[in-house]
PDB file of C-alpha atoms and ligand atoms in Angstrom:
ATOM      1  CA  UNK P   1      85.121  98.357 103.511  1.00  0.00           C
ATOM      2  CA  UNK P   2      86.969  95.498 101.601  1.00  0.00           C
ATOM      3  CA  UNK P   3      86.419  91.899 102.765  1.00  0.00           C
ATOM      4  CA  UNK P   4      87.807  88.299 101.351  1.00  0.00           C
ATOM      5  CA  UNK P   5      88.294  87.638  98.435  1.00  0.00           C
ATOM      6  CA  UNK P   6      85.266  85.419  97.263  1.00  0.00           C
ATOM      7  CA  UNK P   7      86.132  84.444  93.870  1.00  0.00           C
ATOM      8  CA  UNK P   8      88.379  84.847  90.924  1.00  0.00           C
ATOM      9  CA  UNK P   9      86.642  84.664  87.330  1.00  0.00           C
ATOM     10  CA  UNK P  10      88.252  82.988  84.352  1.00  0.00           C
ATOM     11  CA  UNK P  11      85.929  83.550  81.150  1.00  0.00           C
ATOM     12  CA  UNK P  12      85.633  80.526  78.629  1.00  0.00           C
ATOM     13  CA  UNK P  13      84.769  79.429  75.305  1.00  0.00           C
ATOM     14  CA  UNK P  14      83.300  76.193  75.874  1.00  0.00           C
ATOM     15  CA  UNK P  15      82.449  75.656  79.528  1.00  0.00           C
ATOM     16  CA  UNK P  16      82.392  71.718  79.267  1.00  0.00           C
ATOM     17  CA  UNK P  17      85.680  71.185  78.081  1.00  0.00           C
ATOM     18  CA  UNK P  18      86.709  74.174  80.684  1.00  0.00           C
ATOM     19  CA  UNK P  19      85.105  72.178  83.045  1.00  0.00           C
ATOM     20  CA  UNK P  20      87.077  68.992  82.452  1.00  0.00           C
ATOM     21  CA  UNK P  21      90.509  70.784  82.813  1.00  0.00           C
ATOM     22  CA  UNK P  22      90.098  71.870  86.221  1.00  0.00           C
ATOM     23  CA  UNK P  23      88.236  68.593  87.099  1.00  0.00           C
ATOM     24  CA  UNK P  24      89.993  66.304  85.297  1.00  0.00           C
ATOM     25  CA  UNK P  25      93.765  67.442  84.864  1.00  0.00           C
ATOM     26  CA  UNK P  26      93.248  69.957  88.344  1.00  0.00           C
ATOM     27  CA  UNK P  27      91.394  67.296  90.239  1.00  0.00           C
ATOM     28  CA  UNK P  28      89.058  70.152  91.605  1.00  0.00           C
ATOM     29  CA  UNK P  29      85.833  69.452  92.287  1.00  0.00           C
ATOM     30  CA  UNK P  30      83.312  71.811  89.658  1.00  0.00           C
ATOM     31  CA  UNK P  31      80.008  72.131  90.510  1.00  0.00           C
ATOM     32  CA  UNK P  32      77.089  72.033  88.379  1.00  0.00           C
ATOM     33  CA  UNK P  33      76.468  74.372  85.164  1.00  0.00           C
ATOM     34  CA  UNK P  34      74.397  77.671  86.880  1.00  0.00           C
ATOM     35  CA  UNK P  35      72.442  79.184  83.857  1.00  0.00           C
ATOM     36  CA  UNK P  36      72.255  83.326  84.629  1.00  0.00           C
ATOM     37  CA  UNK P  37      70.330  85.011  82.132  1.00  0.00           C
ATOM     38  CA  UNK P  38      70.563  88.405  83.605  1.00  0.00           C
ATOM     39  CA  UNK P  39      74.124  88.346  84.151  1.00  0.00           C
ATOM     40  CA  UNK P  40      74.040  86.815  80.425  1.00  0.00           C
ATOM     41  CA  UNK P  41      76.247  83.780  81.725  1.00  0.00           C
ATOM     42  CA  UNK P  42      76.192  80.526  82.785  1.00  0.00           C
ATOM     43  CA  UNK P  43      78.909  79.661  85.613  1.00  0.00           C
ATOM     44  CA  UNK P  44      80.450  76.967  87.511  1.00  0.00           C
ATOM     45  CA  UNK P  45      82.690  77.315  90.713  1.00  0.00           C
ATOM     46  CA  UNK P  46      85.626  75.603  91.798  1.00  0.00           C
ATOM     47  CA  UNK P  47      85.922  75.315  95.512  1.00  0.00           C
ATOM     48  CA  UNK P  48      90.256  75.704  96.248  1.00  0.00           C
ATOM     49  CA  UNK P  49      89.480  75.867 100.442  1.00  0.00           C
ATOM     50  CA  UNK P  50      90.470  79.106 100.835  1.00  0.00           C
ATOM     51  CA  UNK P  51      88.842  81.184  97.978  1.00  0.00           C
ATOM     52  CA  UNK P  52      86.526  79.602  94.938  1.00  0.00           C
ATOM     53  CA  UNK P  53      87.413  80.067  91.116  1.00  0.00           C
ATOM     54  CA  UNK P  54      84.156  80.990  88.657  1.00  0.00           C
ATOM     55  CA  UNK P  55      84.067  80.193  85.333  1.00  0.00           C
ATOM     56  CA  UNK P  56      82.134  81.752  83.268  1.00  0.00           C
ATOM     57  CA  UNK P  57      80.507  80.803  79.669  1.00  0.00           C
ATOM     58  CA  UNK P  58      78.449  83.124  77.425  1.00  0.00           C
ATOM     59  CA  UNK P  59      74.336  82.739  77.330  1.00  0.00           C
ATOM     60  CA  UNK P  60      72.499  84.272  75.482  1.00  0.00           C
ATOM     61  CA  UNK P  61      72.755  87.220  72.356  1.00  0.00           C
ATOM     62  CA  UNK P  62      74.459  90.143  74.483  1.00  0.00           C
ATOM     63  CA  UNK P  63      76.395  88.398  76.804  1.00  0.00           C
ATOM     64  CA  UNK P  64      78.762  90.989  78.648  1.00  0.00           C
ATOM     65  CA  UNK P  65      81.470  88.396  78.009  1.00  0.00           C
ATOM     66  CA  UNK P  66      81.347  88.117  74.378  1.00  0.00           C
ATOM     67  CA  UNK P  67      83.886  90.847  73.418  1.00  0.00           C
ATOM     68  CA  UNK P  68      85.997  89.967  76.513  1.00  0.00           C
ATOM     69  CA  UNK P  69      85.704  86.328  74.382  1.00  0.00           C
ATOM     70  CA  UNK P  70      86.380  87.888  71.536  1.00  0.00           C
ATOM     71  CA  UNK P  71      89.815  89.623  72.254  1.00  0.00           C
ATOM     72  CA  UNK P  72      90.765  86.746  74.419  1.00  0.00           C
ATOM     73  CA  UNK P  73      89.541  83.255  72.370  1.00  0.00           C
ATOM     74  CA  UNK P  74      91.032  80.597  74.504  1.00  0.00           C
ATOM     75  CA  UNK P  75      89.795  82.512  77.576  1.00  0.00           C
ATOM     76  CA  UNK P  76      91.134  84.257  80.486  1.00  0.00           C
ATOM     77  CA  UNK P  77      91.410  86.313  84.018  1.00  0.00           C
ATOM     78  CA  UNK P  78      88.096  88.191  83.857  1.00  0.00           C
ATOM     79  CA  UNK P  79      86.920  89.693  87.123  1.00  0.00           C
ATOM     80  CA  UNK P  80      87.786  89.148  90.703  1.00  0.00           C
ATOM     81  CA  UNK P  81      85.079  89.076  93.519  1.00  0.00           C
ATOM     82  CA  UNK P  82      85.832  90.689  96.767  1.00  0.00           C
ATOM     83  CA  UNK P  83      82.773  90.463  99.826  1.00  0.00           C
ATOM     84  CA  UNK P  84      81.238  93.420 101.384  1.00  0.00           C
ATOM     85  CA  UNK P  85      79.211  94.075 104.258  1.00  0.00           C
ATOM     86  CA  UNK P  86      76.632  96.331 102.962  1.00  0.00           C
ATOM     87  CA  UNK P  87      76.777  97.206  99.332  1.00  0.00           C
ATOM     88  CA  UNK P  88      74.990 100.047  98.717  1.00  0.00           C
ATOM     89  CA  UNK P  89      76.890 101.696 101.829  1.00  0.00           C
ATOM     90  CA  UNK P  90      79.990 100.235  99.651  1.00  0.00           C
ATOM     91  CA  UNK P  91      78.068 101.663  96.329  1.00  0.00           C
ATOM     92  CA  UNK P  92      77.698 105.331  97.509  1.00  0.00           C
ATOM     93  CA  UNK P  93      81.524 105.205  99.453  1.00  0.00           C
ATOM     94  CA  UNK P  94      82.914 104.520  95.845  1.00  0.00           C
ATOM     95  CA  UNK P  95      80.748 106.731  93.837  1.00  0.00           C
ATOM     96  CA  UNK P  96      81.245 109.645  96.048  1.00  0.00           C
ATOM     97  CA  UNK P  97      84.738 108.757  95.265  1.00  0.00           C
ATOM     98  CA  UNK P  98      84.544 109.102  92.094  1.00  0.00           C
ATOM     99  CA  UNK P  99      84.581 104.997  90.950  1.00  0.00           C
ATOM    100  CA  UNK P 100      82.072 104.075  88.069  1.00  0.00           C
ATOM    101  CA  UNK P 101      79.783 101.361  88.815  1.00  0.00           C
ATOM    102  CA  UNK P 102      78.838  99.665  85.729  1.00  0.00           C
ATOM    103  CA  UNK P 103      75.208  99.450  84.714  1.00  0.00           C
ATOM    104  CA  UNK P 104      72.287 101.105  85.994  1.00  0.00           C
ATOM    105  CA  UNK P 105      74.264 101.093  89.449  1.00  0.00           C
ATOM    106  CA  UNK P 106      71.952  99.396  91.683  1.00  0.00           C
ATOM    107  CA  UNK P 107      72.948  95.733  92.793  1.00  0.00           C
ATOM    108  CA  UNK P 108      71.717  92.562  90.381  1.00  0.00           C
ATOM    109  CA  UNK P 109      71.231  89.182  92.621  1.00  0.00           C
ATOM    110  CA  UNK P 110      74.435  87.184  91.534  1.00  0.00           C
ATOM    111  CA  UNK P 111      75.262  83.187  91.291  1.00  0.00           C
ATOM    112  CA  UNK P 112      75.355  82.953  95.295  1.00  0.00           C
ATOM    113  CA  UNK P 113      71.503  84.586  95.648  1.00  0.00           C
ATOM    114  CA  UNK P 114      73.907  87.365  96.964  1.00  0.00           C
ATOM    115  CA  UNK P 115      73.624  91.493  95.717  1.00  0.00           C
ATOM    116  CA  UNK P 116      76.145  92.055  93.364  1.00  0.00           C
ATOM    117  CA  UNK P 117      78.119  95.096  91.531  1.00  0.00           C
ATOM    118  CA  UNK P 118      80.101  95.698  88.906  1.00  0.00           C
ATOM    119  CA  UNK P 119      83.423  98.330  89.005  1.00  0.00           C
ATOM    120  CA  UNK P 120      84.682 100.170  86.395  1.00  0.00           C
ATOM    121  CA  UNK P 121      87.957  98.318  85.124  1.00  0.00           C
ATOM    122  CA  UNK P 122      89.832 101.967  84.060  1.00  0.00           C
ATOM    123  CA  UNK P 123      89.012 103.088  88.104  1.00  0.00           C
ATOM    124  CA  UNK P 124      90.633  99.544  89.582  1.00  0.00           C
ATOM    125  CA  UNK P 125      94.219  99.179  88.243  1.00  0.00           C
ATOM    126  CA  UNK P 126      92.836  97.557  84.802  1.00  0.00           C
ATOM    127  CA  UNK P 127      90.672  94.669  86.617  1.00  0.00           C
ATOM    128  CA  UNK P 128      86.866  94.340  86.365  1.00  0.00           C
ATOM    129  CA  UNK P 129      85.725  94.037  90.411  1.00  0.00           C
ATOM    130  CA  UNK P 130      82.638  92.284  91.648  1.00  0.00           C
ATOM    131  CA  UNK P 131      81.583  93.504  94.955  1.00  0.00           C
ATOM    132  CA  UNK P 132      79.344  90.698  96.738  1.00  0.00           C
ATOM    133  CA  UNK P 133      77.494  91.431  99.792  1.00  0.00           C
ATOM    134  CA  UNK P 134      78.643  89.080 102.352  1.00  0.00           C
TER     135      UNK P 134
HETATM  136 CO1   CO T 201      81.856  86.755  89.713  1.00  0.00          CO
END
């Protein structure tokens, strides 16, 4: 079921000067600010060849990142991103497992037009997964 690994999310306080790090003292190429308002977020990616980086700002009153923010202030590991083929094939595998899927459990589109899901972090080792149809 599990494919590559798409991304790995870093949450932020200020995405601009988050940006700069990884551009400037990384020399990564960032692309440009992606405003989310369902996902309550607005992201850039880093492109490292072989896997991307997201980094991910609030937007917005209830952004799902504020507490993470919150605990964390100068940022940190958020999420990691792993590809499916079919998601809600994926969705029903895990669920008849036993896995929470965060939310209403159907798939939001995420930053790559893409369906997207949310695991619980207490079923996955401690680490909030992304599941992106591939
Ligand atoms: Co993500």
């Amino acid at each position: 079921m599990l494919g590559r690994l798409n991304h790995v999310a870093i949450a932020v306080p200020d995405l601009a000067a988050a940006t700069a790090v990884y551009r400037d003292t990384l020399g990564a190429k960032v692309t440009q600010p992606q405003t989310l308002p369902e996902h309550g977020v607005t992201v850039v990616f880093i492109d490292t060849v072989n896997t991307k980086i997201e980094l991910l700002e609030p937007l917005g009153e209830n952004s799902p990142i504020a507490a993470f923010l919150e605990k964390n202030p100068a940022g940190g590991m958020h999420h990691i991103c792993y590809e499916v083929d079919d998601i809600i094939v994926s969705r029903d595998r895990l669920k008849a497992a036993g896995a929470r899927i965060l939310g209403d459990g159907d798939p939001k589109i995420g930053a790559h037009g893409k369906p997207v899901l949310f695991l619980h972090p207490k079923d996955f080792l401690g680490t909030l997964v992304e599941l992106e149809q591939a």
